[in-house]
């Protein structure tokens, strides 16, 4: 039986650009970086108030990553979506969809991360 979720891995073409986005736009922290035994460049990102990490992976000599539309996204809770969006804009990042009020009373919005991955921002209602 599984004990808990440890991390989610996302493969990218440009590790440094992707890590910079998550650190600068969302305020995540780099927990560690290293090269795997198979030669993959890895960076593990920490999210506030979560034990799970996001593993960003760049594989050498691999075909380019081509993220399909709406394949997957990461979702993060924010306290004040309007304030968070204003801060994102100051850092050069715009919402790509929303904000939208859901039937559950939450407000959601999206931004695009490098490589075509999508990030959902949720303000609980």
PDB file of C-alpha atoms in Angstrom:
ATOM      1  CA  UNK A   1       0.000   0.000   0.000  1.00  0.00           C
ATOM      2  CA  UNK A   2       1.221   3.506  -0.844  1.00  0.00           C
ATOM      3  CA  UNK A   3       2.213   5.687   2.116  1.00  0.00           C
ATOM      4  CA  UNK A   4       2.164   9.149   0.493  1.00  0.00           C
ATOM      5  CA  UNK A   5       2.869  11.153  -2.649  1.00  0.00           C
ATOM      6  CA  UNK A   6       6.518  12.273  -2.747  1.00  0.00           C
ATOM      7  CA  UNK A   7       6.870  14.142  -6.031  1.00  0.00           C
ATOM      8  CA  UNK A   8       5.530  14.684  -9.519  1.00  0.00           C
ATOM      9  CA  UNK A   9       7.960  14.737 -12.445  1.00  0.00           C
ATOM     10  CA  UNK A  10       7.720  17.028 -15.449  1.00  0.00           C
ATOM     11  CA  UNK A  11      10.152  16.685 -18.329  1.00  0.00           C
ATOM     12  CA  UNK A  12      11.243  19.909 -20.025  1.00  0.00           C
ATOM     13  CA  UNK A  13      13.566  21.127 -22.766  1.00  0.00           C
ATOM     14  CA  UNK A  14      15.168  23.948 -20.741  1.00  0.00           C
ATOM     15  CA  UNK A  15      15.643  23.154 -17.046  1.00  0.00           C
ATOM     16  CA  UNK A  16      17.056  26.544 -16.068  1.00  0.00           C
ATOM     17  CA  UNK A  17      14.277  28.530 -17.767  1.00  0.00           C
ATOM     18  CA  UNK A  18      11.574  26.383 -16.193  1.00  0.00           C
ATOM     19  CA  UNK A  19      13.079  26.479 -12.696  1.00  0.00           C
ATOM     20  CA  UNK A  20      13.473  30.269 -12.977  1.00  0.00           C
ATOM     21  CA  UNK A  21       9.760  30.585 -13.835  1.00  0.00           C
ATOM     22  CA  UNK A  22       8.565  28.578 -10.832  1.00  0.00           C
ATOM     23  CA  UNK A  23      10.919  30.393  -8.466  1.00  0.00           C
ATOM     24  CA  UNK A  24      10.314  33.927  -9.745  1.00  0.00           C
ATOM     25  CA  UNK A  25       6.625  33.748 -10.709  1.00  0.00           C
ATOM     26  CA  UNK A  26       5.294  31.452  -7.976  1.00  0.00           C
ATOM     27  CA  UNK A  27       7.869  31.750  -5.199  1.00  0.00           C
ATOM     28  CA  UNK A  28       8.751  28.053  -5.081  1.00  0.00           C
ATOM     29  CA  UNK A  29      12.129  27.069  -3.618  1.00  0.00           C
ATOM     30  CA  UNK A  30      14.771  24.813  -5.148  1.00  0.00           C
ATOM     31  CA  UNK A  31      15.297  22.000  -2.644  1.00  0.00           C
ATOM     32  CA  UNK A  32      18.146  20.369  -4.565  1.00  0.00           C
ATOM     33  CA  UNK A  33      19.642  19.883  -8.014  1.00  0.00           C
ATOM     34  CA  UNK A  34      21.689  16.990  -9.299  1.00  0.00           C
ATOM     35  CA  UNK A  35      22.400  14.682 -12.212  1.00  0.00           C
ATOM     36  CA  UNK A  36      20.782  11.248 -12.081  1.00  0.00           C
ATOM     37  CA  UNK A  37      22.753   8.044 -12.743  1.00  0.00           C
ATOM     38  CA  UNK A  38      21.161   8.032 -16.251  1.00  0.00           C
ATOM     39  CA  UNK A  39      22.431  11.568 -16.928  1.00  0.00           C
ATOM     40  CA  UNK A  40      19.177  13.465 -16.428  1.00  0.00           C
ATOM     41  CA  UNK A  41      19.498  16.969 -15.018  1.00  0.00           C
ATOM     42  CA  UNK A  42      17.057  17.253 -12.108  1.00  0.00           C
ATOM     43  CA  UNK A  43      15.731  20.055  -9.928  1.00  0.00           C
ATOM     44  CA  UNK A  44      13.310  19.455  -7.061  1.00  0.00           C
ATOM     45  CA  UNK A  45      11.012  22.345  -6.123  1.00  0.00           C
ATOM     46  CA  UNK A  46       9.306  22.856  -2.772  1.00  0.00           C
ATOM     47  CA  UNK A  47       5.899  24.418  -2.403  1.00  0.00           C
ATOM     48  CA  UNK A  48       4.958  26.222   0.834  1.00  0.00           C
ATOM     49  CA  UNK A  49       2.856  24.125   3.220  1.00  0.00           C
ATOM     50  CA  UNK A  50       3.353  20.905   1.206  1.00  0.00           C
ATOM     51  CA  UNK A  51       5.637  17.937   1.645  1.00  0.00           C
ATOM     52  CA  UNK A  52       5.322  16.873  -1.990  1.00  0.00           C
ATOM     53  CA  UNK A  53       7.864  18.203  -4.435  1.00  0.00           C
ATOM     54  CA  UNK A  54       7.839  18.975  -8.138  1.00  0.00           C
ATOM     55  CA  UNK A  55      10.689  17.308 -10.014  1.00  0.00           C
ATOM     56  CA  UNK A  56      11.779  19.144 -13.146  1.00  0.00           C
ATOM     57  CA  UNK A  57      13.796  16.906 -15.489  1.00  0.00           C
ATOM     58  CA  UNK A  58      15.855  17.578 -18.593  1.00  0.00           C
ATOM     59  CA  UNK A  59      17.018  14.438 -20.388  1.00  0.00           C
ATOM     60  CA  UNK A  60      20.140  14.621 -22.537  1.00  0.00           C
ATOM     61  CA  UNK A  61      19.896  13.532 -26.167  1.00  0.00           C
ATOM     62  CA  UNK A  62      16.115  13.083 -26.014  1.00  0.00           C
ATOM     63  CA  UNK A  63      13.429  14.184 -28.442  1.00  0.00           C
ATOM     64  CA  UNK A  64      12.049  17.631 -27.657  1.00  0.00           C
ATOM     65  CA  UNK A  65       9.186  17.832 -25.183  1.00  0.00           C
ATOM     66  CA  UNK A  66       5.922  18.754 -26.893  1.00  0.00           C
ATOM     67  CA  UNK A  67       3.218  19.296 -24.284  1.00  0.00           C
ATOM     68  CA  UNK A  68      -0.223  18.637 -25.734  1.00  0.00           C
ATOM     69  CA  UNK A  69      -2.955  21.196 -24.969  1.00  0.00           C
ATOM     70  CA  UNK A  70      -4.711  20.485 -21.685  1.00  0.00           C
ATOM     71  CA  UNK A  71      -2.530  17.422 -21.041  1.00  0.00           C
ATOM     72  CA  UNK A  72      -1.913  18.228 -17.395  1.00  0.00           C
ATOM     73  CA  UNK A  73      -1.500  21.141 -15.031  1.00  0.00           C
ATOM     74  CA  UNK A  74      -0.321  21.953 -11.547  1.00  0.00           C
ATOM     75  CA  UNK A  75      -2.767  23.734  -9.247  1.00  0.00           C
ATOM     76  CA  UNK A  76      -1.748  26.052  -6.418  1.00  0.00           C
ATOM     77  CA  UNK A  77      -3.910  27.708  -3.798  1.00  0.00           C
ATOM     78  CA  UNK A  78      -3.468  31.450  -3.349  1.00  0.00           C
ATOM     79  CA  UNK A  79      -4.967  33.644  -0.632  1.00  0.00           C
ATOM     80  CA  UNK A  80      -5.983  36.570  -2.874  1.00  0.00           C
ATOM     81  CA  UNK A  81      -6.085  35.865  -6.611  1.00  0.00           C
ATOM     82  CA  UNK A  82      -6.379  39.532  -7.648  1.00  0.00           C
ATOM     83  CA  UNK A  83      -3.346  40.509  -5.562  1.00  0.00           C
ATOM     84  CA  UNK A  84      -1.398  37.478  -6.799  1.00  0.00           C
ATOM     85  CA  UNK A  85      -2.232  38.323 -10.437  1.00  0.00           C
ATOM     86  CA  UNK A  86      -1.112  41.928  -9.887  1.00  0.00           C
ATOM     87  CA  UNK A  87       2.211  40.666  -8.483  1.00  0.00           C
ATOM     88  CA  UNK A  88       2.603  38.296 -11.438  1.00  0.00           C
ATOM     89  CA  UNK A  89       2.037  41.190 -13.834  1.00  0.00           C
ATOM     90  CA  UNK A  90       4.781  43.208 -12.119  1.00  0.00           C
ATOM     91  CA  UNK A  91       7.120  40.264 -12.782  1.00  0.00           C
ATOM     92  CA  UNK A  92       6.126  40.101 -16.456  1.00  0.00           C
ATOM     93  CA  UNK A  93       3.629  37.221 -16.320  1.00  0.00           C
ATOM     94  CA  UNK A  94      -0.001  37.547 -17.390  1.00  0.00           C
ATOM     95  CA  UNK A  95      -3.001  35.381 -16.661  1.00  0.00           C
ATOM     96  CA  UNK A  96      -3.919  33.393 -19.764  1.00  0.00           C
ATOM     97  CA  UNK A  97      -7.442  32.527 -18.615  1.00  0.00           C
ATOM     98  CA  UNK A  98      -9.712  33.861 -15.881  1.00  0.00           C
ATOM     99  CA  UNK A  99     -10.302  34.777 -13.224  1.00  0.00           C
ATOM    100  CA  UNK A 100     -13.446  32.682 -13.240  1.00  0.00           C
ATOM    101  CA  UNK A 101     -15.824  31.983 -10.373  1.00  0.00           C
ATOM    102  CA  UNK A 102     -16.718  28.275 -10.135  1.00  0.00           C
ATOM    103  CA  UNK A 103     -19.938  26.630  -8.956  1.00  0.00           C
ATOM    104  CA  UNK A 104     -18.125  25.652  -5.731  1.00  0.00           C
ATOM    105  CA  UNK A 105     -17.475  29.308  -4.902  1.00  0.00           C
ATOM    106  CA  UNK A 106     -13.780  29.187  -5.725  1.00  0.00           C
ATOM    107  CA  UNK A 107     -12.136  31.615  -8.134  1.00  0.00           C
ATOM    108  CA  UNK A 108      -9.661  30.143 -10.608  1.00  0.00           C
ATOM    109  CA  UNK A 109      -7.227  31.491 -13.174  1.00  0.00           C
ATOM    110  CA  UNK A 110      -4.413  30.098 -15.299  1.00  0.00           C
ATOM    111  CA  UNK A 111      -0.935  31.111 -16.398  1.00  0.00           C
ATOM    112  CA  UNK A 112       1.334  29.387 -18.880  1.00  0.00           C
ATOM    113  CA  UNK A 113       4.632  27.993 -17.703  1.00  0.00           C
ATOM    114  CA  UNK A 114       7.540  27.396 -20.079  1.00  0.00           C
ATOM    115  CA  UNK A 115       7.293  24.359 -22.348  1.00  0.00           C
ATOM    116  CA  UNK A 116       3.492  24.711 -22.651  1.00  0.00           C
ATOM    117  CA  UNK A 117       2.561  23.415 -19.223  1.00  0.00           C
ATOM    118  CA  UNK A 118      -0.326  25.217 -17.561  1.00  0.00           C
ATOM    119  CA  UNK A 119      -0.554  26.423 -13.952  1.00  0.00           C
ATOM    120  CA  UNK A 120      -3.910  26.830 -12.221  1.00  0.00           C
ATOM    121  CA  UNK A 121      -4.305  29.342  -9.396  1.00  0.00           C
ATOM    122  CA  UNK A 122      -7.195  28.792  -6.990  1.00  0.00           C
ATOM    123  CA  UNK A 123      -8.621  31.165  -4.416  1.00  0.00           C
ATOM    124  CA  UNK A 124     -10.974  29.154  -2.263  1.00  0.00           C
ATOM    125  CA  UNK A 125     -14.353  30.786  -1.669  1.00  0.00           C
TER     126      UNK A 125
END
